[in-house]
CSV table of C-alpha atoms in Angstrom, one decimal:
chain,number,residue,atom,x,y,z
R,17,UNK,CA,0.0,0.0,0.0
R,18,UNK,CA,3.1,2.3,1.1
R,19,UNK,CA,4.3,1.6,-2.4
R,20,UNK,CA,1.3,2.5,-4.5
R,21,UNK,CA,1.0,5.8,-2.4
R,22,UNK,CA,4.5,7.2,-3.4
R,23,UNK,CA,3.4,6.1,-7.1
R,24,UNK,CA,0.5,7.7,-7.0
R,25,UNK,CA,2.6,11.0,-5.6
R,26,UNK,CA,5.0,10.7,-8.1
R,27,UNK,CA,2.2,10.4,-11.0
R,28,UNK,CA,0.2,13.5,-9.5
R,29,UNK,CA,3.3,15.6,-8.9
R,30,UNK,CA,4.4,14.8,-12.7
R,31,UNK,CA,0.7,15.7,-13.7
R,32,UNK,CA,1.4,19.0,-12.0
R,33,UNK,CA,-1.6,18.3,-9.3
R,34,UNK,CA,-1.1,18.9,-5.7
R,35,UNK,CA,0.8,16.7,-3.8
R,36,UNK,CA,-0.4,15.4,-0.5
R,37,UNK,CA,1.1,12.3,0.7
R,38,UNK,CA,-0.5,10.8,4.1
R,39,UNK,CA,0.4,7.5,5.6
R,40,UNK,CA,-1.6,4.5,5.7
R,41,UNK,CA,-1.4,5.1,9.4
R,42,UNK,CA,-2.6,8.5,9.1
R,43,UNK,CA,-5.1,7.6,6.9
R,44,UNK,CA,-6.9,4.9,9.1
R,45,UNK,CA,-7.2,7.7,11.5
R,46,UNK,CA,-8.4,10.8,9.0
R,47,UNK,CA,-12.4,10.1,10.0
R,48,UNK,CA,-11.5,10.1,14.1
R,49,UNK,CA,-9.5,13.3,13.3
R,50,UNK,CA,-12.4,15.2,11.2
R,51,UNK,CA,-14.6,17.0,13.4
R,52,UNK,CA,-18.3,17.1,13.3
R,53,UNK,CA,-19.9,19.3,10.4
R,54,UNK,CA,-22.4,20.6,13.1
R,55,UNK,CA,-20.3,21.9,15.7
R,56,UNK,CA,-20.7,25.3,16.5
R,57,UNK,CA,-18.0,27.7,17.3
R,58,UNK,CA,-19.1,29.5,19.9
R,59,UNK,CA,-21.4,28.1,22.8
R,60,UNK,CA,-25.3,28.4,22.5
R,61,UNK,CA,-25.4,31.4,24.5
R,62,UNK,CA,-23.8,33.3,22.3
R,63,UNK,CA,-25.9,32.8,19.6
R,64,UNK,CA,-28.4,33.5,21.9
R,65,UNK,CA,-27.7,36.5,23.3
R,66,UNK,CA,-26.8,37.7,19.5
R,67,UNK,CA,-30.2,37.4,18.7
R,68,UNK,CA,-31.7,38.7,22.1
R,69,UNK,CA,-29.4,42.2,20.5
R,70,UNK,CA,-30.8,42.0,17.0
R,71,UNK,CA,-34.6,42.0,18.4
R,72,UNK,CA,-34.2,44.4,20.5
R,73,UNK,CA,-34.6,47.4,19.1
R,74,UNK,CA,-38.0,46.2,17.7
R,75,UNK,CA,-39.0,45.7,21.2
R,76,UNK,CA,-37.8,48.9,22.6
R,77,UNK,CA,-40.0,50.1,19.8
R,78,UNK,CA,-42.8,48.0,21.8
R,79,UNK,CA,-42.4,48.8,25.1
R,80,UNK,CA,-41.9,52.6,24.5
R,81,UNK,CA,-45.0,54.7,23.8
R,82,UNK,CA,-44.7,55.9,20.0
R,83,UNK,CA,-44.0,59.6,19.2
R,84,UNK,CA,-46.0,61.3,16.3
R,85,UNK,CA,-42.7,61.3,13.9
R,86,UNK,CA,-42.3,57.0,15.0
R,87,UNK,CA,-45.9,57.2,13.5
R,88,UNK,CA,-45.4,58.9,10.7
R,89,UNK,CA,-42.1,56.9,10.0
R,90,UNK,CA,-44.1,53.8,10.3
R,91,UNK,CA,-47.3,55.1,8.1
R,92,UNK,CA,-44.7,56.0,5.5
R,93,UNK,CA,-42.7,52.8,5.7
R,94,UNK,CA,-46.2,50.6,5.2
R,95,UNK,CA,-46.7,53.2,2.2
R,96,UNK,CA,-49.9,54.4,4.3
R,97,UNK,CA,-49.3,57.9,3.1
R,98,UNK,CA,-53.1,59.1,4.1
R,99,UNK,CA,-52.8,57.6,7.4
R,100,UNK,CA,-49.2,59.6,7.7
R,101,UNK,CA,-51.1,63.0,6.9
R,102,UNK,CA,-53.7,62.2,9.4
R,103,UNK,CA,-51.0,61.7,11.9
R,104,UNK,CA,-49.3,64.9,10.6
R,105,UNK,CA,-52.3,66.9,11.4
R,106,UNK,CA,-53.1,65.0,15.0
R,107,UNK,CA,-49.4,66.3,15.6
R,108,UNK,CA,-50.3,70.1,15.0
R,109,UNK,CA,-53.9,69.7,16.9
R,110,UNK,CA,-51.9,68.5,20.1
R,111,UNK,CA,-49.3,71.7,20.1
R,112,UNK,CA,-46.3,68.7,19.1
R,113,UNK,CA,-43.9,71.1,17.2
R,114,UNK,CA,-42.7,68.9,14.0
R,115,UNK,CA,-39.3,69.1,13.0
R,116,UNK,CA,-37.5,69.3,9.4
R,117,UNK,CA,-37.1,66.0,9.9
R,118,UNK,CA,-40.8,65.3,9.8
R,119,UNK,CA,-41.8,67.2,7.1
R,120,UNK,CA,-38.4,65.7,5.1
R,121,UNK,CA,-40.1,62.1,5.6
R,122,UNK,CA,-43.6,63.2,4.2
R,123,UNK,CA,-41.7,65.0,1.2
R,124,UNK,CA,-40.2,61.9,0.1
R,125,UNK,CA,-43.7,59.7,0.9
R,126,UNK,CA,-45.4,62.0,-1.7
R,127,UNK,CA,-42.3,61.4,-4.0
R,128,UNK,CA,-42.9,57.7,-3.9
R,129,UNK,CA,-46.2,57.7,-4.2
R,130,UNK,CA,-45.9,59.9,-7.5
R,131,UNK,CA,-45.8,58.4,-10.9
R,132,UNK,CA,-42.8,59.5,-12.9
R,133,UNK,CA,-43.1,61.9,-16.1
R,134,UNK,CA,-41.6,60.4,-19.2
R,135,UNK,CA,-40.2,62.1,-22.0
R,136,UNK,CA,-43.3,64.0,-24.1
R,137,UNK,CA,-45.7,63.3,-20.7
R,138,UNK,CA,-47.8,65.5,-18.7
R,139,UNK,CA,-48.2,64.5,-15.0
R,140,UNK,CA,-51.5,63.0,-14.2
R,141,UNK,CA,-53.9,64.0,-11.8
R,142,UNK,CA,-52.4,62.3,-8.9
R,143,UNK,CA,-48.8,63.5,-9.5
R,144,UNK,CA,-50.4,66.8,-9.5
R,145,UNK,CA,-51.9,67.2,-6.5
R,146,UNK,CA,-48.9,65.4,-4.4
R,147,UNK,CA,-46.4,68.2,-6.2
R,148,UNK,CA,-48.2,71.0,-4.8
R,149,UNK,CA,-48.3,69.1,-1.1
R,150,UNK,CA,-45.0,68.9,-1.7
R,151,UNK,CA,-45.0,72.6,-2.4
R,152,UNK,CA,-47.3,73.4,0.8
R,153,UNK,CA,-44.9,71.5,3.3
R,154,UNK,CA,-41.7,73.4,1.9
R,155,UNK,CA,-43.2,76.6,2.1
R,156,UNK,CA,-44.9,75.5,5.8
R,157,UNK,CA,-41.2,74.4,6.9
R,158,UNK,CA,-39.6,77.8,5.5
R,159,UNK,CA,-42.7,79.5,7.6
R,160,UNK,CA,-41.7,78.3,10.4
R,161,UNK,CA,-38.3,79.3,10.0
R,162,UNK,CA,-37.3,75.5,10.0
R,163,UNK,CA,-33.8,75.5,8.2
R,164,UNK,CA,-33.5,72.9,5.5
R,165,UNK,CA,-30.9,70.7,4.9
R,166,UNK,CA,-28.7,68.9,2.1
R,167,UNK,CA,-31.2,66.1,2.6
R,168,UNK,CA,-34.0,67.9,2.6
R,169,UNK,CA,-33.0,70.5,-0.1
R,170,UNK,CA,-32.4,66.9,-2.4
R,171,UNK,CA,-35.8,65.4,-1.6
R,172,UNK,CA,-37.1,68.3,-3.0
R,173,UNK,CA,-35.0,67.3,-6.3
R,174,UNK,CA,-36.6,64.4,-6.2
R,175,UNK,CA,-40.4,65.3,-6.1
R,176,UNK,CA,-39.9,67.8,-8.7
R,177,UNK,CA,-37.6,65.6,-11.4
R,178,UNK,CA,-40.2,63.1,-10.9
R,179,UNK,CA,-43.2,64.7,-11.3
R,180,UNK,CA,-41.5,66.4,-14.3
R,181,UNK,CA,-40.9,69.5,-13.3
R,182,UNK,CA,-37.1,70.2,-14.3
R,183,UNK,CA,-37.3,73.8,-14.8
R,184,UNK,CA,-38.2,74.3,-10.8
R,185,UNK,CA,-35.8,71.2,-10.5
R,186,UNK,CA,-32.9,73.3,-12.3
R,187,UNK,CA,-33.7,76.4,-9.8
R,188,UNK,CA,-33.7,74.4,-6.6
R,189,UNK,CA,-30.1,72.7,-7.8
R,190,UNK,CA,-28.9,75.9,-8.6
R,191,UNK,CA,-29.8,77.6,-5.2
R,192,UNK,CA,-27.3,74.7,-3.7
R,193,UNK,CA,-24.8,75.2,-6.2
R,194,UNK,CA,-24.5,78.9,-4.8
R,195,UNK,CA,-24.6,77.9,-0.9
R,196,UNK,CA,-21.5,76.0,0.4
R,197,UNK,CA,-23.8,74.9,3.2
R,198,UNK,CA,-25.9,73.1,0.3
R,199,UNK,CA,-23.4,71.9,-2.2
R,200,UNK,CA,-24.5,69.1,-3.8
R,201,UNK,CA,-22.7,65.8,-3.6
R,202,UNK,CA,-23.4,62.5,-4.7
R,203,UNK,CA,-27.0,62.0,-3.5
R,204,UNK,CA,-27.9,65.0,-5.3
R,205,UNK,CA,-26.1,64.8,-8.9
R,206,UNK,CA,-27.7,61.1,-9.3
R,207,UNK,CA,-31.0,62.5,-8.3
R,208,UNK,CA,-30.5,65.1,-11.2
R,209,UNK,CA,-29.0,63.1,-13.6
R,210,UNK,CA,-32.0,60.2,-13.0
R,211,UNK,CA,-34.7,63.3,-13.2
R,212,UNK,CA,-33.2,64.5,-16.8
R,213,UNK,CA,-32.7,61.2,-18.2
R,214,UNK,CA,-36.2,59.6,-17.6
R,215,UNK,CA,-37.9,63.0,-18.3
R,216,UNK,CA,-36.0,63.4,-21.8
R,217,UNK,CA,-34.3,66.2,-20.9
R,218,UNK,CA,-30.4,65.7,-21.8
């Protein structure tokens, strides 16, 4: 047997294949020597407490009472975008100040909701009417002398490339272009470039 393993080394290594010469002695004892394909690297706990970390934030979520923007957020996320107005509006009628952040969120929930202008297209009906909500809650966030930001100032991109507005787009990109607070980055220039191409406009 010794024998017809150094042939077999001496073929394989002639063949250019990997040479791995083990002993018959060895060999008898490979199996006792593998370990178990099941066995887990770390005891159970671990694992356990791993997942007890990955849940939790869901049940903090729980256990806390939801805020009005945890609401909206949620509305949003189930693409409930009536339900997140409603909320919108509960928040005003209980004196609950909402922040840029809030009125960011329902910004880009109209967005989505819109259906996108093609080339030669007018914006339907729908489109329509979320564009000027749009409109209201940017001009109700400047009212309130709530200071937009890079985020914000591109989710405005956004509703107005989609719903084909790209003149209005092309004024709102400019405005950031001129304020080193605003200057547009990545986020922005694929928003623009994704507006001009779908609409036709390049």
């Amino acid at each position: 047997a010794s024998e017809h393993a150094e042939i077999g080394a001496a073929y394989n290594q002639l063949m250019g294949e990997a040479v791995n010469i083990i002993s018959p002695a060895a060999s008898e004892h490979a199996e006792l020597l593998r370990p178990p394909a099941d066995v887990r690297a770390f005891p159970d706990w671990v694992y356990d407490a791993a997942d007890y970390l990955y849940r939790i934030g869901d049940r903090v979520d729980r256990w806390m009472i939801p805020t009005y923007p945890h609401i909206i957020y949620q509305h949003l996320r189930a693409n409930e975008l009536a339900e997140a107005f409603a909320a919108f509006e509960d928040m005003k009628e209980d004196d609950v100040k909402p922040t840029q952040a809030v009125y960011e969120m329902l910004i880009r929930g109209c967005t989505i909701a819109m259906r996108r202008v093609g080339p030669g297209q007018q914006p339907d009906h729908l489109t329509v009417n979320l564009l000027k909500k749009v409109k209201e809650l940017w001009a109700e966030m400047e009212e309130k002398k709530l200071k937009a930001d890079y985020w914000s100032y591109n989710e405005l991109i956004r509703a107005l490339g989609k719903a084909g507005a790209i003149p209005e787009m092309m004024q709102v990109f400019d405005k950031m272009c001129r304020n080193v607070r605003l200057l547009p980055e990545e986020r922005a220039f694929n928003s623009m470039y994704e507006a001009c191409v779908l609409s036709g406009h390049y």
